[in-house]
Amino acid sequence: MLFPSLLLSAAAFAGTAAAQGVSTYVNPAVPTGTPIPANYTGPLRPQVHYSPPTGFMNDPNGMFYLNGVFHLYYQYNPTGLGAGNQHWGHATSKDGYTWGNQPIALFPPEEKQYVFSGSVVVDANNTSGFFPNQTNGVVAVFTLARYNEDGSGGPQTQAIAYSHDEGYTFQYYDRNPVINSTSSQFRDPKVIRYEDHWAMVVAYSQEFVVGIFTSTDLKQWTWASNFTNHGLLGAQYECPNIVKMPVRDRDSGAVVDEKYVITLSAQPGAPLGGSITQYFIGDFNGTHFSTLDAATRLTDFAKDNYAAQFFYGVEGNPISIGWASNWQYAQQVPTGNNEGWRSAMTLPRASYLTKAAPRIGWTMVDEIYDTAPILGESLATKTMGNGSVTVDYADVASNALYIEANVTGIDVAKATAFSTLNLTFTSPASGESLRSGFYFGGDNPFFVDRGQLRGFDNVFFTDKFSVADVYYDSSADKTASWRVQAVIDRSMYEVFLDGGRHAGTVLLYPTQPLTMVNVAARDLPAGARVSVAVWSLKSTWAGQADEQGTVLGNVTTTTSKRHMVYEGGFST
Amino acid sequence: MLFPSLLLSAAAFAGTAAAQGVSTYVNPAVPTGTPIPANYTGPLRPQVHYSPPTGFMNDPNGMFYLNGVFHLYYQYNPTGLGAGNQHWGHATSKDGYTWGNQPIALFPPEEKQYVFSGSVVVDANNTSGFFPNQTNGVVAVFTLARYNEDGSGGPQTQAIAYSHDEGYTFQYYDRNPVINSTSSQFRDPKVIRYEDHWAMVVAYSQEFVVGIFTSTDLKQWTWASNFTNHGLLGAQYECPNIVKMPVRDRDSGAVVDEKYVITLSAQPGAPLGGSITQYFIGDFNGTHFSTLDAATRLTDFAKDNYAAQFFYGVEGNPISIGWASNWQYAQQVPTGNNEGWRSAMTLPRASYLTKAAPRIGWTMVDEIYDTAPILGESLATKTMGNGSVTVDYADVASNALYIEANVTGIDVAKATAFSTLNLTFTSPASGESLRSGFYFGGDNPFFVDRGQLRGFDNVFFTDKFSVADVYYDSSADKTASWRVQAVIDRSMYEVFLDGGRHAGTVLLYPTQPLTMVNVAARDLPAGARVSVAVWSLKSTWAGQADEQGTVLGNVTTTTSKRHMVYEGGFST
């Protein structure tokens, strides 16, 4: 189990060349100005989730949305299969699913420094002065982490870089850092616009403090307040986010208010082991955040979703993407040795707040983002009471499915401990299975069990996850409804319960591809109706590959890059 | 997955007889005035943990310490292997480990009512008026839960009963309830003495509120304040505790302050699935509790410790015992069908507060209570650097061990991700194993993996648990030390890290007894010293059994019962 900082002494530092036109440190093994070619055909390689071309990825960084394009940066080690040698990788998408690899966006400004996590804002009014002649100037705000000769951590400071081409290439500000520090545990700034100024949340990690700073120009920052010792502390805080979020009426969906949410990642030491992300709902006045209550709420019921970030510049429900892994085993998963890459991102989620039924109360609902661009063929649709649907999807080239089951007309008082809806995926070739399902009686747990898969043995790779998804009468006739949406994508399984009231992200490593799914409703009370739909998903990578299966990414010149976003809609 | 309330319709209600002298409802199948005979020899039956003679046990109740005797009551269904038909079972001990079964202490006052969880106080000054001629009067304060014909929950109210014989028999107060309610979710009162009055914490379960009430006579209660929406909510709060606790200097152990702790159990919906217990540190002024911070801290890093209660009447470090199970599978574990009982209690823990190193901060340290009375033979002692100790304990009649490993002289900067201390238990007969261990480098995780045991298949029986036990230089020479204490007891494994800074309770169900243990230190930095000691544990039950292996418990008359506490020290 390697905390990233302990790996750094093993990272290679062979070169001292400078990137084109910018004084940065470029390891000769790291390509500049061109995406890294990649093969996305491995049996564990997700087809509708983003994963890096090669090497190791962790936190999503700098996410913003501008002129119809989602920009996703990420903590990237292009020269190894574990953390270290951190750059900002970059990919772009118009639909949130179909990503085109771009050249690495941020290189270390000098040797023995890494570019750690941070965020991006669009400086439309040129508050920074970097963009006298444009309204689409982009500024990245991030941590520079210095390392000592022996690999131990030096100071972490906050720095900025600016881009005149909408985020494809960046220039370091020549007066960095913008927030100085002597601490080796001060990182991950996330900046938002609040009325007349910029506001930053940044972690004093091992003091369990989120600092809130303000600025008018992104260069001069003033400390405003601290948000301290909230929730599950783990052994350090990381990657705080702050975002304004609509509050919707739970029945009508109408926006009735708006609140702010701070999401806060912590690791190690989460209850499930390793890393976790929690959120706090409250009010923000531009300088201070106050919570509505002292509750701790989690963004995911499994353990493979960390450090999610919200895109800057999205209207309506904020959209986020997380890192779909856990520091306990991120650097050991078999995709590294088998296929030369480690870690994928979660699917995009669109979030809103609601005050659910009395037993649930304030909740951040995470809807799966519009899946229309990736939906392939309908493989099965069935409406039934008790019964089952089995689909052999061995012929689906992506080996990825979207499954939805809507259960209506449930007489809650008559549901028993045996009333279940199960989704089970199997590999007839190996006998392995992935089990999941919901119990309509009792405590209303939804569970996922990856313990029947044999592709990864690790003492931290927990097998079973569950959440209590208490549902309730919501209709005039006193019956209830319940819904699950699930995406299985080779080595990833994501489920959304009741439209996203709970969501779970689960990595899975079968020795053979899972190719059969069974959706079964058993012992539901009379009157319950189950509508099941199974769709193939299109591979977002297959259409980008050449005849050898190589995805080159955006290899055109910088000036035309912003136009080279993939349109989605590739074949399965 | 059965939430207890859903089971009630299946509970048997056949009789209407009254207990001797007290107007109560006694199911004819439930013995009165005598303990239930039991066989404690089953291969899954713990030998140094308390488990009920037969039937189903859940929360510990009414725990108090008086005249050298620990009294443990517990939620008890004497007629089934799942929840329902709730009584207060009773056991007593002088050493905290060696328990003698006593007659059932509280029966339902009438049909369609159950005796739910609660607490006991010693009314030394006869504030209640029940004890004009004694200073050892005992009052139980608990929830009466009414059920409707269809098994659905009726009102839950708070009631009292008093005992003139130090808790062996109780008389219901004739003017119950002492706190009335129309809610079906209002339960689990815990009462403490605060200066000149009694203070109660009680859960408004599904409103996520802990109510604080005060009383001068235990009969008239006045609402004082609420402690609301703190920590992990799950789908309901249960079993709050409030206790005064010493604050000790982490190096000297000297008491430097005192604070109050609220422990709060929640289920379902814990991060690990099912049930969980969290704690909050703060100040209490007799009517209001205020936390030191907004952090959520957990009492156990695994998932088999719920609803722990602190003994009333203990001086110094408060002592608690928890229910060693999880509602997700408590009613399905194989001890029921195999051996006729379900659920055991945790070992006793003695707790204090400390402010540990900066990365840890405020912590409740849970020391394993003095194990001297149960220690048997020394099976192995070894002091080594890297190396291992293997003990075949197939000949230990209790099949239970105490293991301690102390590691000193660790050069923290030189510990790597491969520096480990592992405790591995195996069954040579079946090839099963229980793995656990600590990583001295990286994130300092301690893990337990019960996934290599095959005696129980349940989709909620999570296999792996871990905690980050960040350790640090504490000695003058800049080396660190680390310690583990572990008890394995047939179907239970409890570990205490660094003297109880973290503790974990793990149920385990091998198909064959585990009979071999290996303690191995690997890749520790030069200079590290490991002292390992392995002891057999004495069975606390074997010495109570007759020739047929039957434990009768205390079958003497009521008047002499207080003297019939088992003295401990039975042979292995």
CSV table of N, CA and C in Angstrom, one decimal, chain A residues 212-295:
chain,number,residue,atom,x,y,z
A,212,ILE,N,-10.6,28.9,3.0
A,212,ILE,CA,-11.4,29.6,1.9
A,212,ILE,C,-10.7,31.0,1.7
A,213,PHE,N,-10.3,31.2,0.4
A,213,PHE,CA,-9.6,32.4,0.1
A,213,PHE,C,-10.4,33.1,-1.0
A,214,THR,N,-10.2,34.5,-1.1
A,214,THR,CA,-10.9,35.2,-2.1
A,214,THR,C,-9.8,36.0,-2.9
A,215,SER,N,-10.3,36.4,-4.1
A,215,SER,CA,-9.4,37.2,-5.0
A,215,SER,C,-10.2,37.9,-6.0
A,216,THR,N,-9.7,39.1,-6.5
A,216,THR,CA,-10.4,39.7,-7.6
A,216,THR,C,-9.7,39.5,-8.9
A,217,ASP,N,-8.5,39.0,-8.9
A,217,ASP,CA,-7.7,38.9,-10.1
A,217,ASP,C,-7.0,37.6,-10.3
A,218,LEU,N,-7.3,36.6,-9.4
A,218,LEU,CA,-6.7,35.3,-9.5
A,218,LEU,C,-5.2,35.3,-9.1
A,219,LYS,N,-4.7,36.4,-8.9
A,219,LYS,CA,-3.2,36.5,-8.6
A,219,LYS,C,-3.0,36.8,-7.1
A,220,GLN,N,-3.8,37.7,-6.6
A,220,GLN,CA,-3.7,38.1,-5.2
A,220,GLN,C,-4.8,37.4,-4.4
A,221,TRP,N,-4.4,36.6,-3.4
A,221,TRP,CA,-5.5,35.9,-2.7
A,221,TRP,C,-5.4,36.3,-1.2
A,222,THR,N,-6.6,36.4,-0.7
A,222,THR,CA,-6.7,36.8,0.7
A,222,THR,C,-7.5,35.7,1.5
A,223,TRP,N,-6.9,35.3,2.6
A,223,TRP,CA,-7.6,34.2,3.4
A,223,TRP,C,-8.9,34.8,4.0
A,224,ALA,N,-9.9,34.1,3.9
A,224,ALA,CA,-11.2,34.6,4.4
A,224,ALA,C,-11.8,33.8,5.6
A,225,SER,N,-11.7,32.5,5.6
A,225,SER,CA,-12.2,31.7,6.7
A,225,SER,C,-11.7,30.2,6.5
A,226,ASN,N,-12.0,29.5,7.6
A,226,ASN,CA,-11.7,28.0,7.6
A,226,ASN,C,-12.9,27.2,7.8
A,227,PHE,N,-13.0,26.1,7.2
A,227,PHE,CA,-14.0,25.1,7.4
A,227,PHE,C,-13.3,23.8,8.0
A,228,THR,N,-13.4,23.6,9.3
A,228,THR,CA,-12.5,22.6,9.9
A,228,THR,C,-13.1,21.4,10.6
A,229,ASN,N,-12.4,20.3,10.6
A,229,ASN,CA,-12.8,19.1,11.4
A,229,ASN,C,-14.2,18.7,11.2
A,230,HIS,N,-14.6,18.6,9.9
A,230,HIS,CA,-16.0,18.2,9.6
A,230,HIS,C,-15.9,16.7,9.1
A,231,GLY,N,-16.9,16.0,9.5
A,231,GLY,CA,-17.1,14.6,8.9
A,231,GLY,C,-16.1,13.6,9.3
A,232,LEU,N,-15.9,12.7,8.4
A,232,LEU,CA,-14.9,11.7,8.5
A,232,LEU,C,-13.5,12.2,8.2
A,233,LEU,N,-12.6,12.2,9.1
A,233,LEU,CA,-11.3,12.9,8.9
A,233,LEU,C,-10.4,12.0,8.1
A,234,GLY,N,-10.5,10.7,8.3
A,234,GLY,CA,-9.4,9.9,7.7
A,234,GLY,C,-8.1,10.3,8.3
A,235,ALA,N,-7.0,10.2,7.5
A,235,ALA,CA,-5.7,10.7,8.0
A,235,ALA,C,-5.3,12.0,7.3
A,236,GLN,N,-6.1,12.4,6.3
A,236,GLN,CA,-5.9,13.7,5.7
A,236,GLN,C,-7.1,14.1,4.8
A,237,TYR,N,-7.3,15.4,4.6
A,237,TYR,CA,-8.3,15.9,3.7
A,237,TYR,C,-7.6,16.1,2.3
A,238,GLU,N,-8.4,15.9,1.3
A,238,GLU,CA,-7.9,16.3,-0.1
A,238,GLU,C,-9.0,16.8,-0.9
A,239,CYS,N,-8.7,17.5,-2.0
A,239,CYS,CA,-9.6,17.8,-3.1
A,239,CYS,C,-10.9,18.3,-2.7
A,240,PRO,N,-11.0,19.4,-1.9
A,240,PRO,CA,-12.3,20.0,-1.6
A,240,PRO,C,-12.9,20.6,-2.9
A,241,ASN,N,-14.2,20.6,-3.0
A,241,ASN,CA,-14.9,21.3,-4.0
A,241,ASN,C,-16.0,22.2,-3.3
A,242,ILE,N,-16.3,23.3,-3.9
A,242,ILE,CA,-17.5,24.0,-3.5
A,242,ILE,C,-18.3,24.3,-4.8
A,243,VAL,N,-19.6,24.2,-4.7
A,243,VAL,CA,-20.4,24.4,-5.9
A,243,VAL,C,-21.8,24.8,-5.4
A,244,LYS,N,-22.4,25.7,-6.2
A,244,LYS,CA,-23.8,26.1,-6.0
A,244,LYS,C,-24.7,25.1,-6.7
A,245,MET,N,-25.8,24.7,-6.0
A,245,MET,CA,-26.6,23.6,-6.5
A,245,MET,C,-28.1,23.9,-6.3
A,246,PRO,N,-28.9,23.6,-7.3
A,246,PRO,CA,-30.3,23.8,-7.1
A,246,PRO,C,-30.9,22.9,-6.1
A,247,VAL,N,-31.9,23.3,-5.4
A,247,VAL,CA,-32.7,22.5,-4.5
A,247,VAL,C,-34.0,22.3,-5.3
A,248,ARG,N,-34.3,21.0,-5.5
A,248,ARG,CA,-35.5,20.7,-6.3
A,248,ARG,C,-36.6,20.0,-5.4
A,249,ASP,N,-37.8,20.3,-5.7
A,249,ASP,CA,-38.9,19.6,-5.0
A,249,ASP,C,-38.9,18.2,-5.4
A,250,ARG,N,-39.0,17.3,-4.5
A,250,ARG,CA,-38.7,15.9,-4.8
A,250,ARG,C,-39.8,15.2,-5.7
A,251,ASP,N,-41.0,15.8,-5.7
A,251,ASP,CA,-42.0,15.3,-6.5
A,251,ASP,C,-42.1,16.0,-7.9
A,252,SER,N,-42.1,17.3,-7.9
A,252,SER,CA,-42.2,18.0,-9.2
A,252,SER,C,-40.9,18.2,-9.9
A,253,GLY,N,-39.8,18.2,-9.1
A,253,GLY,CA,-38.5,18.5,-9.8
A,253,GLY,C,-38.3,19.9,-10.0
A,254,ALA,N,-39.2,20.8,-9.6
A,254,ALA,CA,-39.0,22.2,-9.8
A,254,ALA,C,-38.0,22.8,-8.8
A,255,VAL,N,-37.2,23.7,-9.3
A,255,VAL,CA,-36.2,24.4,-8.5
A,255,VAL,C,-36.9,25.3,-7.5
A,256,VAL,N,-36.7,25.0,-6.2
A,256,VAL,CA,-37.4,25.8,-5.1
A,256,VAL,C,-36.4,26.6,-4.3
A,257,ASP,N,-35.1,26.4,-4.5
A,257,ASP,CA,-34.1,27.1,-3.7
A,257,ASP,C,-32.7,26.8,-4.3
A,258,GLU,N,-31.7,27.3,-3.7
A,258,GLU,CA,-30.4,26.9,-4.1
A,258,GLU,C,-29.5,27.0,-2.8
A,259,LYS,N,-28.6,26.0,-2.8
A,259,LYS,CA,-27.7,25.9,-1.6
A,259,LYS,C,-26.3,25.7,-2.2
A,260,TYR,N,-25.3,25.7,-1.3
A,260,TYR,CA,-24.0,25.3,-1.7
A,260,TYR,C,-23.6,24.0,-1.1
A,261,VAL,N,-22.8,23.3,-1.8
A,261,VAL,CA,-22.3,22.0,-1.3
A,261,VAL,C,-20.7,22.0,-1.3
A,262,ILE,N,-20.2,21.6,-0.2
A,262,ILE,CA,-18.7,21.3,-0.2
A,262,ILE,C,-18.6,19.8,-0.2
A,263,THR,N,-17.8,19.3,-1.2
A,263,THR,CA,-17.4,17.9,-1.2
A,263,THR,C,-16.0,17.9,-0.8
A,264,LEU,N,-15.7,16.8,0.0
A,264,LEU,CA,-14.4,16.8,0.6
A,264,LEU,C,-13.9,15.3,0.6
A,265,SER,N,-12.8,15.1,0.0
A,265,SER,CA,-12.3,13.7,0.0
A,265,SER,C,-11.3,13.5,1.1
A,266,ALA,N,-11.3,12.3,1.6
A,266,ALA,CA,-10.3,12.0,2.7
A,266,ALA,C,-9.7,10.6,2.5
A,267,GLN,N,-8.4,10.5,2.8
A,267,GLN,CA,-7.7,9.3,2.6
A,267,GLN,C,-6.4,9.4,3.3
A,268,PRO,N,-5.8,8.3,3.8
A,268,PRO,CA,-6.5,7.0,4.0
A,268,PRO,C,-7.4,7.1,5.2
A,269,GLY,N,-7.9,5.9,5.6
A,269,GLY,CA,-8.7,5.8,6.8
A,269,GLY,C,-10.2,6.0,6.7
A,270,ALA,N,-10.7,5.8,5.5
A,270,ALA,CA,-12.2,5.8,5.3
A,270,ALA,C,-12.8,4.5,5.9
A,271,PRO,N,-14.1,4.6,6.3
A,271,PRO,CA,-14.7,3.4,6.9
A,271,PRO,C,-14.6,2.2,6.0
A,272,LEU,N,-14.7,2.3,4.7
A,272,LEU,CA,-14.6,1.2,3.9
A,272,LEU,C,-13.2,0.8,3.5
A,273,GLY,N,-12.2,1.6,4.1
A,273,GLY,CA,-10.8,1.4,3.8
A,273,GLY,C,-10.4,2.4,2.7
A,274,GLY,N,-9.2,3.0,2.9
A,274,GLY,CA,-8.6,3.8,1.9
A,274,GLY,C,-9.3,5.2,1.8
A,275,SER,N,-9.8,5.5,0.6
A,275,SER,CA,-10.3,6.8,0.2
A,275,SER,C,-11.8,6.9,0.1
A,276,ILE,N,-12.3,8.1,0.4
A,276,ILE,CA,-13.8,8.3,0.4
A,276,ILE,C,-14.0,9.7,0.1
A,277,THR,N,-15.2,10.0,-0.4
A,277,THR,CA,-15.7,11.4,-0.6
A,277,THR,C,-17.0,11.7,0.1
A,278,GLN,N,-17.0,12.7,0.9
A,278,GLN,CA,-18.2,13.1,1.7
A,278,GLN,C,-18.7,14.5,1.2
A,279,TYR,N,-19.9,14.8,1.6
A,279,TYR,CA,-20.4,16.2,1.2
A,279,TYR,C,-21.1,16.8,2.3
A,280,PHE,N,-21.1,18.1,2.3
A,280,PHE,CA,-21.8,18.9,3.3
A,280,PHE,C,-22.7,20.0,2.6
A,281,ILE,N,-23.9,20.1,3.0
A,281,ILE,CA,-24.8,21.1,2.4
A,281,ILE,C,-24.9,22.3,3.3
A,282,GLY,N,-24.9,23.5,2.7
A,282,GLY,CA,-25.0,24.7,3.5
A,282,GLY,C,-25.1,25.9,2.7
A,283,ASP,N,-24.8,27.0,3.4
A,283,ASP,CA,-24.9,28.3,2.8
A,283,ASP,C,-23.5,28.9,2.6
A,284,PHE,N,-23.3,29.7,1.6
A,284,PHE,CA,-22.0,30.3,1.3
A,284,PHE,C,-22.3,31.8,1.0
A,285,ASN,N,-21.6,32.6,1.7
A,285,ASN,CA,-21.8,34.1,1.4
A,285,ASN,C,-20.6,34.7,0.7
A,286,GLY,N,-19.8,33.9,0.1
A,286,GLY,CA,-18.6,34.5,-0.7
A,286,GLY,C,-17.4,34.4,0.1
A,287,THR,N,-17.5,34.3,1.5
A,287,THR,CA,-16.3,34.2,2.3
A,287,THR,C,-16.4,33.1,3.3
A,288,HIS,N,-17.6,32.7,3.8
A,288,HIS,CA,-17.8,31.7,4.8
A,288,HIS,C,-18.8,30.7,4.4
A,289,PHE,N,-18.6,29.4,4.8
A,289,PHE,CA,-19.5,28.4,4.5
A,289,PHE,C,-20.1,27.9,5.8
A,290,SER,N,-21.4,27.8,5.9
A,290,SER,CA,-22.0,27.2,7.2
A,290,SER,C,-22.9,26.1,6.8
A,291,THR,N,-22.8,25.0,7.5
A,291,THR,CA,-23.6,23.8,7.1
A,291,THR,C,-25.0,23.9,7.7
A,292,LEU,N,-25.9,23.2,7.0
A,292,LEU,CA,-27.3,23.1,7.5
A,292,LEU,C,-27.4,22.2,8.7
A,293,ASP,N,-26.5,21.3,8.9
A,293,ASP,CA,-26.6,20.4,10.0
A,293,ASP,C,-25.2,19.8,10.2
A,294,ALA,N,-25.0,18.9,11.2
A,294,ALA,CA,-23.7,18.3,11.5
A,294,ALA,C,-23.6,16.9,10.9
A,295,ALA,N,-24.4,16.6,9.9
A,295,ALA,CA,-24.4,15.2,9.3
A,295,ALA,C,-23.2,15.1,8.3
